[in-house]
Coordinates of C-alpha atoms in Angstrom, one line a residue:
X100 CA -43.7 -20.0 -15.4
X101 CA -42.8 -18.1 -12.3
X102 CA -39.2 -17.7 -14.0
X103 CA -40.9 -16.1 -16.9
X104 CA -43.2 -13.8 -15.0
X105 CA -40.1 -12.6 -12.8
X106 CA -38.0 -12.2 -15.9
X107 CA -40.7 -9.8 -17.4
X108 CA -40.3 -7.6 -14.2
X109 CA -36.8 -7.7 -14.3
X110 CA -36.8 -6.5 -18.0
X111 CA -39.1 -3.6 -17.0
X112 CA -36.5 -2.8 -14.2
X113 CA -33.1 -4.4 -15.1
X114 CA -31.6 -3.1 -12.0
X115 CA -34.0 -4.7 -9.6
X116 CA -31.6 -7.0 -7.7
X117 CA -34.2 -8.5 -5.7
X118 CA -36.2 -9.8 -8.7
X119 CA -32.8 -10.8 -10.4
X120 CA -32.1 -13.0 -7.3
X121 CA -35.3 -14.7 -7.1
X122 CA -34.8 -15.5 -10.8
X123 CA -31.3 -16.9 -10.0
X124 CA -32.6 -18.8 -6.9
X125 CA -35.5 -20.3 -9.1
X126 CA -33.0 -21.4 -11.9
X127 CA -30.8 -22.9 -9.2
X128 CA -33.8 -24.9 -7.6
X129 CA -34.4 -26.5 -10.9
X130 CA -30.9 -27.3 -11.6
X131 CA -30.0 -24.9 -14.2
X132 CA -26.7 -23.4 -12.7
X133 CA -25.4 -21.8 -15.7
X134 CA -28.5 -19.5 -15.9
X135 CA -28.4 -19.2 -12.2
X136 CA -25.1 -17.9 -12.1
X137 CA -25.8 -15.6 -15.1
X138 CA -28.5 -14.0 -13.0
X139 CA -26.2 -13.7 -9.7
X140 CA -23.2 -12.3 -11.9
X141 CA -25.5 -9.5 -12.8
X142 CA -26.3 -8.6 -9.3
X143 CA -22.8 -8.9 -8.3
X144 CA -21.6 -6.8 -11.2
X145 CA -24.1 -4.1 -9.8
X146 CA -23.1 -3.8 -6.5
X147 CA -19.3 -4.0 -7.6
X148 CA -19.8 -1.1 -9.9
X149 CA -21.6 0.9 -7.4
X150 CA -18.8 0.3 -4.7
X151 CA -20.9 -2.1 -2.2
X152 CA -18.2 -4.6 -2.4
X153 CA -19.5 -6.6 0.8
X154 CA -22.5 -7.2 -1.1
X155 CA -20.9 -8.1 -4.2
X156 CA -18.9 -10.6 -2.1
X157 CA -22.0 -12.1 -0.8
X158 CA -23.3 -12.6 -4.2
X159 CA -20.0 -14.1 -5.6
X160 CA -19.7 -16.6 -2.6
X161 CA -23.3 -17.5 -3.6
X162 CA -22.1 -18.5 -7.0
X163 CA -18.8 -19.9 -5.6
X164 CA -21.1 -22.2 -3.4
X165 CA -23.1 -23.2 -6.5
X166 CA -19.9 -23.9 -8.6
X167 CA -16.5 -23.7 -7.0
X168 CA -14.8 -24.3 -10.3
X169 CA -16.4 -21.1 -12.1
X170 CA -13.1 -19.3 -12.7
X171 CA -14.6 -15.8 -13.4
X172 CA -16.2 -15.8 -9.7
X173 CA -13.1 -17.0 -8.2
X174 CA -11.3 -14.2 -10.0
X175 CA -14.1 -11.6 -9.2
X176 CA -14.3 -12.6 -5.5
X177 CA -10.5 -12.3 -5.1
X178 CA -10.8 -8.7 -6.5
X179 CA -13.6 -7.8 -4.4
X180 CA -11.7 -9.0 -1.4
X181 CA -8.6 -7.1 -2.1
X182 CA -10.8 -3.9 -2.9
X183 CA -12.2 -4.4 0.5
X184 CA -8.7 -4.8 2.1
X185 CA -9.3 -8.6 3.1
X186 CA -5.8 -9.6 2.0
X187 CA -5.7 -13.1 3.3
X188 CA -9.2 -14.0 1.6
X189 CA -7.9 -12.2 -1.7
X190 CA -4.5 -14.1 -1.6
X191 CA -6.5 -17.5 -0.9
X192 CA -8.8 -16.7 -4.0
X193 CA -6.3 -15.4 -6.3
X194 CA -4.3 -18.7 -5.6
X195 CA -7.4 -20.6 -6.4
X196 CA -7.8 -18.6 -9.5
X197 CA -4.3 -19.4 -10.6
X198 CA -4.7 -23.0 -10.1
X199 CA -7.9 -23.5 -11.8
X200 CA -6.7 -21.3 -14.8
X201 CA -3.7 -23.6 -15.1
X202 CA -5.5 -26.6 -14.8
X203 CA -7.9 -25.2 -17.6
X204 CA -4.8 -24.4 -19.7
X205 CA -5.3 -20.6 -19.3
X206 CA -2.1 -19.7 -18.6
X207 CA -2.7 -15.9 -19.5
X208 CA -5.4 -16.0 -16.6
X209 CA -3.0 -17.5 -14.3
X210 CA -0.3 -15.0 -14.8
X211 CA -3.0 -12.3 -14.2
X212 CA -3.8 -14.0 -10.8
X213 CA 0.0 -14.4 -10.0
X214 CA 0.5 -10.4 -10.7
X215 CA -2.5 -9.8 -8.3
X216 CA -1.0 -12.0 -5.9
X217 CA 2.5 -10.2 -6.1
X218 CA 0.8 -6.9 -6.0
X219 CA -0.8 -7.9 -2.6
X220 CA 2.6 -9.3 -1.3
X221 CA 5.6 -8.3 -3.2
X222 CA 7.9 -9.8 -0.5
X223 CA 6.6 -13.5 -1.1
X224 CA 9.3 -14.5 -3.4
X225 CA 8.0 -17.9 -3.9
X226 CA 4.8 -16.5 -5.6
X227 CA 7.2 -14.2 -7.5
X228 CA 9.1 -17.2 -8.7
X229 CA 5.9 -18.8 -9.8
X230 CA 5.1 -15.7 -11.7
X231 CA 8.5 -15.5 -13.4
X232 CA 8.3 -19.2 -14.4
X233 CA 4.9 -18.8 -16.1
X234 CA 6.1 -15.5 -17.9
X235 CA 8.9 -17.5 -19.2
X236 CA 6.7 -20.3 -20.2
X237 CA 4.5 -18.0 -22.1
X238 CA 7.4 -16.6 -24.0
X239 CA 7.1 -13.3 -22.3
X240 CA 10.8 -13.3 -21.8
X241 CA 11.5 -9.4 -21.1
X242 CA 8.9 -9.5 -18.1
X243 CA 10.3 -12.9 -17.1
X244 CA 14.1 -11.6 -17.0
X245 CA 13.0 -8.4 -15.2
X246 CA 11.2 -10.8 -12.6
X247 CA 13.9 -13.3 -12.3
X248 CA 16.3 -10.2 -11.9
X249 CA 14.1 -8.8 -9.1
X250 CA 13.9 -12.0 -7.2
X251 CA 17.6 -12.6 -7.4
X252 CA 18.4 -9.1 -6.2
X253 CA 16.1 -9.6 -3.4
X254 CA 17.5 -13.1 -2.4
X255 CA 20.8 -11.6 -2.5
X256 CA 19.9 -8.8 -0.1
X257 CA 18.5 -11.6 2.1
X258 CA 21.8 -13.3 1.9
X259 CA 20.5 -16.4 0.0
X260 CA 23.3 -16.7 -2.3
X261 CA 22.2 -19.9 -3.8
X262 CA 18.6 -19.0 -4.5
X263 CA 20.1 -15.4 -6.0
X264 CA 22.2 -17.4 -8.2
X265 CA 19.7 -19.6 -9.4
X266 CA 17.2 -16.7 -10.3
X267 CA 20.0 -14.6 -11.9
X268 CA 21.2 -17.6 -14.1
X269 CA 17.5 -18.2 -15.6
X270 CA 17.5 -14.0 -16.0
X271 CA 20.8 -14.2 -18.0
X272 CA 19.4 -17.4 -19.8
X273 CA 16.5 -15.3 -20.9
X274 CA 18.4 -12.3 -21.7
X275 CA 22.0 -13.1 -22.3
X276 CA 23.0 -9.7 -23.6
X277 CA 22.4 -7.7 -20.5
X278 CA 25.8 -6.6 -18.9
X279 CA 24.1 -5.6 -15.6
X280 CA 22.4 -9.2 -15.2
X281 CA 25.9 -10.6 -16.0
X282 CA 27.7 -8.4 -13.3
X283 CA 25.1 -9.2 -10.8
X284 CA 25.5 -12.8 -11.4
X285 CA 29.3 -12.5 -11.3
X286 CA 29.0 -10.6 -7.8
X287 CA 27.1 -13.6 -6.3
X288 CA 29.8 -16.0 -7.6
X289 CA 32.4 -13.9 -6.1
X290 CA 30.8 -13.8 -3.0
X291 CA 30.3 -17.6 -2.9
X292 CA 33.9 -18.1 -3.2

């Protein structure tokens, strides 16, 4: 009965976050997680849209506590952390989002999470390699070849010839018609001998 009364209030003022929060809390108390998450998500989206990222983070953390496997929430939380400049927290959430997406068989969402990770930390070659492998597995060959090329070039710059060779070989396998990739691979082979 209380939920119905609060929902009437929320209909009259759909941006009343306090009322929507109460509805979410009531749904949570009676064990209706999905309905509670819907209410909390409305609030988080209001705050995010208006630029109140810390408030949005607090709401998405509330949802995450209610359902740690809720992929949309993990992704939104990662985005809010990134917008707030909280790189470590954003990276942690993007990794979690990628893992959950892969477990759910949603490789596209895993790719999106890894692309965000690479955007936050472009020097992390392990994450770049994971992204390249996912792109390749999803048939996104031009993007995968380009990413393997970048990885190979960076490993070469760092003097890690074995890793550079492996990444460039993958790029050439994906794009065997590229003379520049073949030239880079040949340069690595010459440097190894």
